[in-house]
PDB file of C-alpha atoms in Angstrom:
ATOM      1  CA  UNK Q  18     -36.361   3.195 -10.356  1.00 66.00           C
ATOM      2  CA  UNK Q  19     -35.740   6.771 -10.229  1.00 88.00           C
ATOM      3  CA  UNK Q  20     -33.058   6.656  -7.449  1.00 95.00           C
ATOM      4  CA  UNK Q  21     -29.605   5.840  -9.159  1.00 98.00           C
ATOM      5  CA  UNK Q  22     -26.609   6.183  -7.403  1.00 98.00           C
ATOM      6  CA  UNK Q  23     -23.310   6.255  -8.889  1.00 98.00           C
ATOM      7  CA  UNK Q  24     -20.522   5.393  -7.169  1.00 98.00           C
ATOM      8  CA  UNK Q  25     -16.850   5.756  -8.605  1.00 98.00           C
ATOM      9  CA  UNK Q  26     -14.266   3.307  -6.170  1.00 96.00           C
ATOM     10  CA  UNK Q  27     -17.122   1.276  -4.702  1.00 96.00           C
ATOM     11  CA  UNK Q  28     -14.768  -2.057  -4.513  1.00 93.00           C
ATOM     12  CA  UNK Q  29     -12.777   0.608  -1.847  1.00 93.00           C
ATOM     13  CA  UNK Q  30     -13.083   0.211   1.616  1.00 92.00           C
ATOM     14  CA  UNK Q  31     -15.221   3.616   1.994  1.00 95.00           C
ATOM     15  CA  UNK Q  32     -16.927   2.194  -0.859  1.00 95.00           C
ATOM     16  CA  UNK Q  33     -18.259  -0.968   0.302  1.00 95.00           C
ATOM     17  CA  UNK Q  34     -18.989   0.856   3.585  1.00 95.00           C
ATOM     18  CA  UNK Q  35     -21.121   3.176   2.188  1.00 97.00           C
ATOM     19  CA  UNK Q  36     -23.360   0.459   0.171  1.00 96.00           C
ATOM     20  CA  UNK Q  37     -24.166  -1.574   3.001  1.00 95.00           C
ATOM     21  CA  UNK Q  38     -25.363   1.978   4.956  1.00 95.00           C
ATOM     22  CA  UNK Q  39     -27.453   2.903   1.868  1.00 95.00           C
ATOM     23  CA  UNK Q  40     -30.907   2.503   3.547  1.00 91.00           C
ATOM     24  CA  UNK Q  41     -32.309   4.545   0.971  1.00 91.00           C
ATOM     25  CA  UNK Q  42     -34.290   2.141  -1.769  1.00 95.00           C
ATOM     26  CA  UNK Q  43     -32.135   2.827  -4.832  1.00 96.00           C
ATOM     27  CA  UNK Q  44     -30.125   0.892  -8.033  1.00 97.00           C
ATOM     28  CA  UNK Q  45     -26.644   1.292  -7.288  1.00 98.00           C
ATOM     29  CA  UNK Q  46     -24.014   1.343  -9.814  1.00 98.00           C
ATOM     30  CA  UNK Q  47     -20.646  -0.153  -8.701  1.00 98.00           C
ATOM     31  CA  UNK Q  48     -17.653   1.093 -10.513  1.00 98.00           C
ATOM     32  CA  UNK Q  49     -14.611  -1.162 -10.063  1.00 97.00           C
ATOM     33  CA  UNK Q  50     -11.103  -1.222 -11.855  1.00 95.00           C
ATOM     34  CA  UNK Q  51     -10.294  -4.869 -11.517  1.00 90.00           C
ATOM     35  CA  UNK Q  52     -11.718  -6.741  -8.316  1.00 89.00           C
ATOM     36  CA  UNK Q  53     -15.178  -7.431  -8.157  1.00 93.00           C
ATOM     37  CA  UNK Q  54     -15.361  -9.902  -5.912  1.00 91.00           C
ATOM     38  CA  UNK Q  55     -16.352  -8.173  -3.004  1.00 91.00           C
ATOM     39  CA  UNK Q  56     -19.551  -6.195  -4.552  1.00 94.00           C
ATOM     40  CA  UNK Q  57     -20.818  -9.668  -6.405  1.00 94.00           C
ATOM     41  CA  UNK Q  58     -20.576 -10.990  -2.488  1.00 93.00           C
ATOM     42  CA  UNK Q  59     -22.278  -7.368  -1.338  1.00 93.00           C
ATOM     43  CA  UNK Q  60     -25.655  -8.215  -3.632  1.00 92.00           C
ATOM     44  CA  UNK Q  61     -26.541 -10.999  -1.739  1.00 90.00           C
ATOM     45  CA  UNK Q  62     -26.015  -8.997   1.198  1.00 92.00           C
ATOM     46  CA  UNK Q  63     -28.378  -5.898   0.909  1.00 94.00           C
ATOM     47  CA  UNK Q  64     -31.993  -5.638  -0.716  1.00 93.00           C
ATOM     48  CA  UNK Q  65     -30.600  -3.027  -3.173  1.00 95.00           C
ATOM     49  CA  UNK Q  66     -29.707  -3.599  -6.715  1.00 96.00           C
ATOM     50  CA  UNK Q  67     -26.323  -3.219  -7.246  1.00 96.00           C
ATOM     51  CA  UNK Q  68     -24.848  -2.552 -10.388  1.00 97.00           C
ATOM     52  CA  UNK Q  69     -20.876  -3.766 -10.935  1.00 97.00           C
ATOM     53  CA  UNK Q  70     -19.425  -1.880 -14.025  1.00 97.00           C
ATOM     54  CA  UNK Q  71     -15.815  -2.055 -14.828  1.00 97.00           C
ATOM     55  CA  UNK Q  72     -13.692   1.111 -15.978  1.00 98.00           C
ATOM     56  CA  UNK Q  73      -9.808   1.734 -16.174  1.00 97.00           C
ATOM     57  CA  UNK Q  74     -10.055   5.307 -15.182  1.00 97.00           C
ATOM     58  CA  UNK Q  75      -6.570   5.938 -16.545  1.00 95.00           C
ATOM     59  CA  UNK Q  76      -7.966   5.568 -19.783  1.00 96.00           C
ATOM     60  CA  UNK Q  77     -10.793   7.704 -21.420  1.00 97.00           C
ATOM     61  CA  UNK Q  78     -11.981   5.228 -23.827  1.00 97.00           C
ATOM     62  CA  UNK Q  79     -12.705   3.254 -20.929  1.00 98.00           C
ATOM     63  CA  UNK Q  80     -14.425   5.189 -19.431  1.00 98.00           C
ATOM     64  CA  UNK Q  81     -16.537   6.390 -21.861  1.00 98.00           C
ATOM     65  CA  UNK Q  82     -17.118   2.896 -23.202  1.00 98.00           C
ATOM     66  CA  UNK Q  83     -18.475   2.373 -19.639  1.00 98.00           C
ATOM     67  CA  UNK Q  84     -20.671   5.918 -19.269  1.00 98.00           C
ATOM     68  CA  UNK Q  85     -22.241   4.789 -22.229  1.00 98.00           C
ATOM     69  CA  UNK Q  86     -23.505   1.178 -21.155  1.00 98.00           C
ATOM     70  CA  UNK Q  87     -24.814   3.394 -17.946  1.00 98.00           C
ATOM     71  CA  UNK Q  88     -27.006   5.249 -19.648  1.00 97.00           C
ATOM     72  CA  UNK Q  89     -28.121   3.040 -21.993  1.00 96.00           C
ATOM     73  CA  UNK Q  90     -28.683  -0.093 -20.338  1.00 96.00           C
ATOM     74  CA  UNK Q  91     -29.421   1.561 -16.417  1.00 96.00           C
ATOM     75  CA  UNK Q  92     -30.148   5.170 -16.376  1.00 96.00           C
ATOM     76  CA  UNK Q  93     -29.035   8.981 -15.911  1.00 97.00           C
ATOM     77  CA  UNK Q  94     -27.832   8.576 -12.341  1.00 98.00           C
ATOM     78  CA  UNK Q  95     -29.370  11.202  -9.720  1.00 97.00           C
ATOM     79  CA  UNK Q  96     -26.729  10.712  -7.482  1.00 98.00           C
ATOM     80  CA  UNK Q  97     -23.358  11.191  -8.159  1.00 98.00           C
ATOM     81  CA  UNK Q  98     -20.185   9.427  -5.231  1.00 98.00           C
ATOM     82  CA  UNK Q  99     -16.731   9.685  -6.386  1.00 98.00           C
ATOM     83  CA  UNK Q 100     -14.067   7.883  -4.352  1.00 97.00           C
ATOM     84  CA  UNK Q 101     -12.217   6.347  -7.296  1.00 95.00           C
ATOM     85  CA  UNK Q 102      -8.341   7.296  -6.963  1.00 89.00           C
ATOM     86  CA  UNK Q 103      -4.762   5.925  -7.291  1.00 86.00           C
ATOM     87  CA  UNK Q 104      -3.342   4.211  -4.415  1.00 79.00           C
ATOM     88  CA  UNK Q 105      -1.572   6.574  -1.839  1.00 74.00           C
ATOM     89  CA  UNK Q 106       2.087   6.816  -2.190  1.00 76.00           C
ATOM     90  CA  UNK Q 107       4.628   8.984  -0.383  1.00 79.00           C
ATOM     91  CA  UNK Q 108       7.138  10.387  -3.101  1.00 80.00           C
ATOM     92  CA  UNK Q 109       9.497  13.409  -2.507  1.00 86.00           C
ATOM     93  CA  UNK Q 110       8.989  15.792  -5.596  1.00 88.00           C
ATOM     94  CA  UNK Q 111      12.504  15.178  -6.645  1.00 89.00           C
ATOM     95  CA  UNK Q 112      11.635  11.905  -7.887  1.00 87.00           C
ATOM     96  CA  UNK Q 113       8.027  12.579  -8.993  1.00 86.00           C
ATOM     97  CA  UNK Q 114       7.959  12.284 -12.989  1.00 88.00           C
ATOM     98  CA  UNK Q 115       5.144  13.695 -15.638  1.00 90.00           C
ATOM     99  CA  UNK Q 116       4.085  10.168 -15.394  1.00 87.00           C
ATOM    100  CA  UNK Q 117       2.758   9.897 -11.683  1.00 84.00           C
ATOM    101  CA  UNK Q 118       1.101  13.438 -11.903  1.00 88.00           C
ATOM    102  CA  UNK Q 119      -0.461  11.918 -15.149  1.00 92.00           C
ATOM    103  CA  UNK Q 120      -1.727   8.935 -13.521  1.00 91.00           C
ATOM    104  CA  UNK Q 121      -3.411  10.967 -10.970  1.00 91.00           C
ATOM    105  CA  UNK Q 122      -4.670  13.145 -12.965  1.00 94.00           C
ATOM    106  CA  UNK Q 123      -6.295  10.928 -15.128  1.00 95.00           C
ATOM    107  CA  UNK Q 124      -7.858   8.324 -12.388  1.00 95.00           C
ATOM    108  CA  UNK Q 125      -9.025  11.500  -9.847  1.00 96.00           C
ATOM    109  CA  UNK Q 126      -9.593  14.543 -12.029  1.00 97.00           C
ATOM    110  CA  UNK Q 127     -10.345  13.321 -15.226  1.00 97.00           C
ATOM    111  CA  UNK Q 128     -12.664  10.534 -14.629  1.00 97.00           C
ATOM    112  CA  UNK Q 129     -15.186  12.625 -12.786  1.00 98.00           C
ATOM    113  CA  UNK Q 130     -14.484  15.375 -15.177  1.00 98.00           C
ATOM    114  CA  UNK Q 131     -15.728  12.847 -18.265  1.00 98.00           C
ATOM    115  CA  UNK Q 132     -18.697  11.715 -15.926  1.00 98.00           C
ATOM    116  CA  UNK Q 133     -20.173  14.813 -15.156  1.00 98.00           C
ATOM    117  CA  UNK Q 134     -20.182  16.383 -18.173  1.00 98.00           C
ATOM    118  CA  UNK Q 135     -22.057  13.467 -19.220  1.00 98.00           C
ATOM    119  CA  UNK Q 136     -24.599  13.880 -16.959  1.00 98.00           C
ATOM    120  CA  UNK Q 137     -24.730  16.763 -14.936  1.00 98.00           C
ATOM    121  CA  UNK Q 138     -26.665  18.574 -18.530  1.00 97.00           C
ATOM    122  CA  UNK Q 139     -29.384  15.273 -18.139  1.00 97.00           C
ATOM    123  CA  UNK Q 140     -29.460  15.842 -14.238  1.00 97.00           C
ATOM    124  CA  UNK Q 141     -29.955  19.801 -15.251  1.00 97.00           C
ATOM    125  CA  UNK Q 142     -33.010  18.510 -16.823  1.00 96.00           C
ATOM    126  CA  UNK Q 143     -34.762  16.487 -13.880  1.00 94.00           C
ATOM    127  CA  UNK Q 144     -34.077  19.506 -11.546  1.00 93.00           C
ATOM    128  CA  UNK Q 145     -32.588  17.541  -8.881  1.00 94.00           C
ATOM    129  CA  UNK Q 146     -29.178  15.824  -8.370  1.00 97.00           C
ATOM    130  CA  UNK Q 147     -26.453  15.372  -5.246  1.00 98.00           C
ATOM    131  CA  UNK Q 148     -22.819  15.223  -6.133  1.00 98.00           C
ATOM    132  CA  UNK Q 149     -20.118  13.929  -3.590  1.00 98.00           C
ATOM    133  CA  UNK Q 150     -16.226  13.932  -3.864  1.00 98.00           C
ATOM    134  CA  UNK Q 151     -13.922  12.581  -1.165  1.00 96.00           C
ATOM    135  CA  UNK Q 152     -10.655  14.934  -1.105  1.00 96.00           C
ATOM    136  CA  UNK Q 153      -8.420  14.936   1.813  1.00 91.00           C
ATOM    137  CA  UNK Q 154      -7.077  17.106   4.745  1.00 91.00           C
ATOM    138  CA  UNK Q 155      -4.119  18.208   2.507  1.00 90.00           C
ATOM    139  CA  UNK Q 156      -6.549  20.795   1.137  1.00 93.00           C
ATOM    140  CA  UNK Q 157      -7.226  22.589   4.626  1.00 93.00           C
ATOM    141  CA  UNK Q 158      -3.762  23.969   5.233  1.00 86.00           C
ATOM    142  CA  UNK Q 159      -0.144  23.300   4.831  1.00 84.00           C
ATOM    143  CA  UNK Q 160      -0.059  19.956   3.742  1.00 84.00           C
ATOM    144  CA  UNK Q 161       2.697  16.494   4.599  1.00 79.00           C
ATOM    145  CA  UNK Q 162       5.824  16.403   2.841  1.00 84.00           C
ATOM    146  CA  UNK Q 163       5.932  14.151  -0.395  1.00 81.00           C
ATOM    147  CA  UNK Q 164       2.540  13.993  -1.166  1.00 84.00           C
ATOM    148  CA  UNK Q 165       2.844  16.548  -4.163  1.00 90.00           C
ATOM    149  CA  UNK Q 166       1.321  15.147  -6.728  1.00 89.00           C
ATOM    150  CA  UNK Q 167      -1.968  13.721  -4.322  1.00 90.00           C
ATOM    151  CA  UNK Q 168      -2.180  17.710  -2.731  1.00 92.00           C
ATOM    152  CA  UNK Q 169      -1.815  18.968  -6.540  1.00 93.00           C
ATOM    153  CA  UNK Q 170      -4.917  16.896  -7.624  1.00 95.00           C
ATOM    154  CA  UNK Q 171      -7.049  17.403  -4.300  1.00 95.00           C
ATOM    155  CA  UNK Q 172      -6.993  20.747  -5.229  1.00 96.00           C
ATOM    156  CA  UNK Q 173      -7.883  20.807  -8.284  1.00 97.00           C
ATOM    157  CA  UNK Q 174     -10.916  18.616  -7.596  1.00 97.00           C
ATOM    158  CA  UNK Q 175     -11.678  21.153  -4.988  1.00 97.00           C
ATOM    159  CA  UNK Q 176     -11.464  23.544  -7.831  1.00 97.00           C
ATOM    160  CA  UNK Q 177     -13.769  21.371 -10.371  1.00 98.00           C
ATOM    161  CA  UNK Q 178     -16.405  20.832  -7.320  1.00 98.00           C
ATOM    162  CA  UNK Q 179     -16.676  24.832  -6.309  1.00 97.00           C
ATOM    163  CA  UNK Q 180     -17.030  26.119  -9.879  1.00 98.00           C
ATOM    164  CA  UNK Q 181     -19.870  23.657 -10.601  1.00 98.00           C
ATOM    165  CA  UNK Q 182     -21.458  24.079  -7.619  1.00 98.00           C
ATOM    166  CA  UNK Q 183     -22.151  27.605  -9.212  1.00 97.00           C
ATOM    167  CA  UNK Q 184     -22.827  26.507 -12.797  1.00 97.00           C
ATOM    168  CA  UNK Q 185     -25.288  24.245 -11.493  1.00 97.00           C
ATOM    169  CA  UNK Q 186     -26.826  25.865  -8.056  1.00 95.00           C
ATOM    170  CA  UNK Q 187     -29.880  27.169 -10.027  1.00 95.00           C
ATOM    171  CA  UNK Q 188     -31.035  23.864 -11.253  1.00 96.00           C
ATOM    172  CA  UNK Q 189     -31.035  21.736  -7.988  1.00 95.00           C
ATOM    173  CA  UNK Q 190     -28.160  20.204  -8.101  1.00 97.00           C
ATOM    174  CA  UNK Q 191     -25.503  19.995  -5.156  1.00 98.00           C
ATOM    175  CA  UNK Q 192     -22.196  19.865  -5.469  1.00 98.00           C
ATOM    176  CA  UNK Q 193     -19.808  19.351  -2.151  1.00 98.00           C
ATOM    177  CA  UNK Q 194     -16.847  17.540  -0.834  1.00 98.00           C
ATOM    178  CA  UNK Q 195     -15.533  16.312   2.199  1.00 97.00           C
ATOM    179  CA  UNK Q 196     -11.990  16.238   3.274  1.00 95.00           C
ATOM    180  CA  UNK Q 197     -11.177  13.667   5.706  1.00 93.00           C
ATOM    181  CA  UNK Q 198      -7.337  13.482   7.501  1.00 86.00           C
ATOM    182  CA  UNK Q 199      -5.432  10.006   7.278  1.00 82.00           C
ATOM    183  CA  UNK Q 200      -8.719   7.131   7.048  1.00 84.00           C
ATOM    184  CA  UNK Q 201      -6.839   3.127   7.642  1.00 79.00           C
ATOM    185  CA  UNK Q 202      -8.042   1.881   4.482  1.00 76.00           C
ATOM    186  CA  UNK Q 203      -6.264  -0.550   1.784  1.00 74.00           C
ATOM    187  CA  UNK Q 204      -5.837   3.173   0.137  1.00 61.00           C
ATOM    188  CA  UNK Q 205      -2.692   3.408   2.697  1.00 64.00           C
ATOM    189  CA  UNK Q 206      -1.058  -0.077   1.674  1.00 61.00           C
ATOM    190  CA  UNK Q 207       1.781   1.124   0.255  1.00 63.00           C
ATOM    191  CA  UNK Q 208       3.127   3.881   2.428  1.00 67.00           C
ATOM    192  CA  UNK Q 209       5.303   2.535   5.328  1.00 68.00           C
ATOM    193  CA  UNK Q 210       3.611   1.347   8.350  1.00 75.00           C
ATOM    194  CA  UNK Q 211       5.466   3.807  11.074  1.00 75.00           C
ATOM    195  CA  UNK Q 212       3.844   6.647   8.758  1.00 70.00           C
ATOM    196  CA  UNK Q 213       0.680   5.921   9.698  1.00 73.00           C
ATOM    197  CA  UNK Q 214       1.547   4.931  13.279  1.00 79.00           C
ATOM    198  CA  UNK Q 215       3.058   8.434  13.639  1.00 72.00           C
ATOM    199  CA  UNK Q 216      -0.176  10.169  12.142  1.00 75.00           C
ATOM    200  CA  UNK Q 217      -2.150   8.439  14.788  1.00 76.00           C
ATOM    201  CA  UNK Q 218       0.188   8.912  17.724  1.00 79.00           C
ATOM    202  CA  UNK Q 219       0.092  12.960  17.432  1.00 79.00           C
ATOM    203  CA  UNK Q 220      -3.585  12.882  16.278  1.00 77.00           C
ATOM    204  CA  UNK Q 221      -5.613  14.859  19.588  1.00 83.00           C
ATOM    205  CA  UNK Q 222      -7.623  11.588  19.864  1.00 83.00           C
ATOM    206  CA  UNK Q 223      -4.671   9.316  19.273  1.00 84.00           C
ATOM    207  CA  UNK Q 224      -5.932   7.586  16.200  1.00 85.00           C
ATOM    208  CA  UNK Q 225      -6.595   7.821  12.200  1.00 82.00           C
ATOM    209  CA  UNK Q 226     -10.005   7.841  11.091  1.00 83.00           C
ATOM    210  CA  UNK Q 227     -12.104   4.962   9.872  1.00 90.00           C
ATOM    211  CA  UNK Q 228     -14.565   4.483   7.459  1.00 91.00           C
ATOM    212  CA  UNK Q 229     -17.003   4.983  10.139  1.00 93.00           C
ATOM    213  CA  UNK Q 230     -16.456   8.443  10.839  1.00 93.00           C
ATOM    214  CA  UNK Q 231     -16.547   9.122   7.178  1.00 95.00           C
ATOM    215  CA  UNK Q 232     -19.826   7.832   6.119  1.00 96.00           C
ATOM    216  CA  UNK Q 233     -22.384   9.681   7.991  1.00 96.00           C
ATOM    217  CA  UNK Q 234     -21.311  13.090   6.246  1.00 97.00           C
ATOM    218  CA  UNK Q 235     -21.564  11.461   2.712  1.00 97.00           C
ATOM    219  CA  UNK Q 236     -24.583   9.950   2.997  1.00 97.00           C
ATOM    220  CA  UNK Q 237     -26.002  13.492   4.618  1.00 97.00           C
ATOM    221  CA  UNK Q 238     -24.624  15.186   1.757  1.00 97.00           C
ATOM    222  CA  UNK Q 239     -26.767  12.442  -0.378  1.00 97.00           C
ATOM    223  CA  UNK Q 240     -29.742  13.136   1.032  1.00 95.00           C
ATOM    224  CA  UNK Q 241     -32.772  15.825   0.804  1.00 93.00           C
ATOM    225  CA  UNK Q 242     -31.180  17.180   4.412  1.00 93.00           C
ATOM    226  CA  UNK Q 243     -28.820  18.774   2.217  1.00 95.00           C
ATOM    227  CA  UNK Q 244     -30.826  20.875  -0.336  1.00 94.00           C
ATOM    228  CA  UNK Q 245     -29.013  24.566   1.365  1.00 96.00           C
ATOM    229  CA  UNK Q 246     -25.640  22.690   1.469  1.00 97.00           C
ATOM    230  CA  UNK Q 247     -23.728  23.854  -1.654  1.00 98.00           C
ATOM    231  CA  UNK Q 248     -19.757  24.168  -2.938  1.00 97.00           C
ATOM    232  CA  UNK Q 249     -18.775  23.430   0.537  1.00 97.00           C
ATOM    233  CA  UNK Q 250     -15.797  21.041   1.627  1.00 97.00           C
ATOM    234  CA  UNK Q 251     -16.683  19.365   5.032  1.00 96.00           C
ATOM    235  CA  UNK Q 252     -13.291  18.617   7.077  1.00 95.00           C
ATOM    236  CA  UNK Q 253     -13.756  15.568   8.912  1.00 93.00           C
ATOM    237  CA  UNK Q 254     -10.574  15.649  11.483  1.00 91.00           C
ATOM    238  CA  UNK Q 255     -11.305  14.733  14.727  1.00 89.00           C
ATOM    239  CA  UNK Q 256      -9.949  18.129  15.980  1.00 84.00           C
ATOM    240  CA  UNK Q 257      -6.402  18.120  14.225  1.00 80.00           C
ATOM    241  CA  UNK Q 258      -4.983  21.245  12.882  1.00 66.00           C
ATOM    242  CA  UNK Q 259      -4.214  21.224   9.545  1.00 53.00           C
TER     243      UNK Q 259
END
């Protein structure tokens, strides 16, 4: 199999969405944190291979230890999806510590950072490769109150994706990002329930997205429909201003 696709967060939501609308014949690798319950169910469901692979992605060991069985026991994926990130969490920058930038830091920014440098060099090689990062609506304008730490991150992801994009334009490789507003996953579960309500209510079309209006985008930035699409960051907002 020369079609490998990589996805960071597949036990998410957007995740498992995405691998069921994978039509594409491909050997998916699965990364999880600790609940795989729901991919092991998803194999029996599609006629792709998927691939579960466990990594704490607040730890670098871990993730090395787990970049390592990739590409010795699977592959040098071609494809490259990274949803993985912390649980949302509204906190008001007076009570932010070092420790909840850290954690950020280290499951958003410095897991992909670790994977790519991994492989982006081997995808260099084939002269072909698609990467796709989920970032959010905070990075298109002035963004909600106490999301500091979450906006602080986005952006620098933004900032990883756009300066490889240009490192790595020249050898086929994409690099691109999509920035959807408020999607009703399990990401929101621990933000209060009138938060979301509210986001919905003054939305234009009077609802949050789903993972539904999310998916078509990343699986067009997957594909060879994409080859001129490079170091951009598609907002997908359903006409909000942001």
């Amino acid at each position: 199999m020369n079609n490998i696709v990589f996805i960071t967060g597949a036990s998410s939501d957007i995740g498992e969405a995405l691998i069921k609308n994978l039509t594409e014949e491909c050997v998916i690798i699965a990364h999880y944190n600790s609940n795989n319950k729901r991919l092991l169910e998803l194999q029996k469901e599609i006629k792709n291979t998927i691939v579960p692979i466990q990594a704490d992605f607040s730890s670098n060991e871990s993730i090395i230890e787990m970049l390592d069985i990739i590409e010795s026991e699977i592959g040098v994926p071609n494809k490259i999806i990274h949803l993985a990130a912390p649980k949302f969490e509204n906190l008001r920058f007076k009570d932010v510590d070092w420790n909840n930038f850290q954690n950020e830091i280290n499951v958003s920014l410095g897991s992909i950072t670790l994977i790519l440098n991994r492989f982006l060099p081997k995808m260099a090689l084939q002269k072909r490769g698609r990467v796709v990062t989920i970032l959010s609506s905070v990075v298109l304008g002035v963004p909600p109150k106490a999301v500091t730490q979450y906006t602080t991150v986005k952006y620098a992801l933004l900032g990883l994706m756009r300066a490889l994009a240009s490192e790595y334009a020249d050898k086929k490789i994409t690099v691109n990002c999509i920035s959807p507003s408020m999607v009703e996953t399990q990401f929101l579960s621990q933000i209060n329930e009138r938060i979301v309500e509210l986001a919905a209510e003054g939305h234009p079309l009077k609802r949050n997205a789903t993972v539904f209006d999310v998916i078509p985008s990343i699986i067009m930035l997957m594909s060879d429909d994409s080859a001129y699409i490079n170091g951009v960051n598609i907002p997908i907002t359903g006409g909000s201003n942001f």
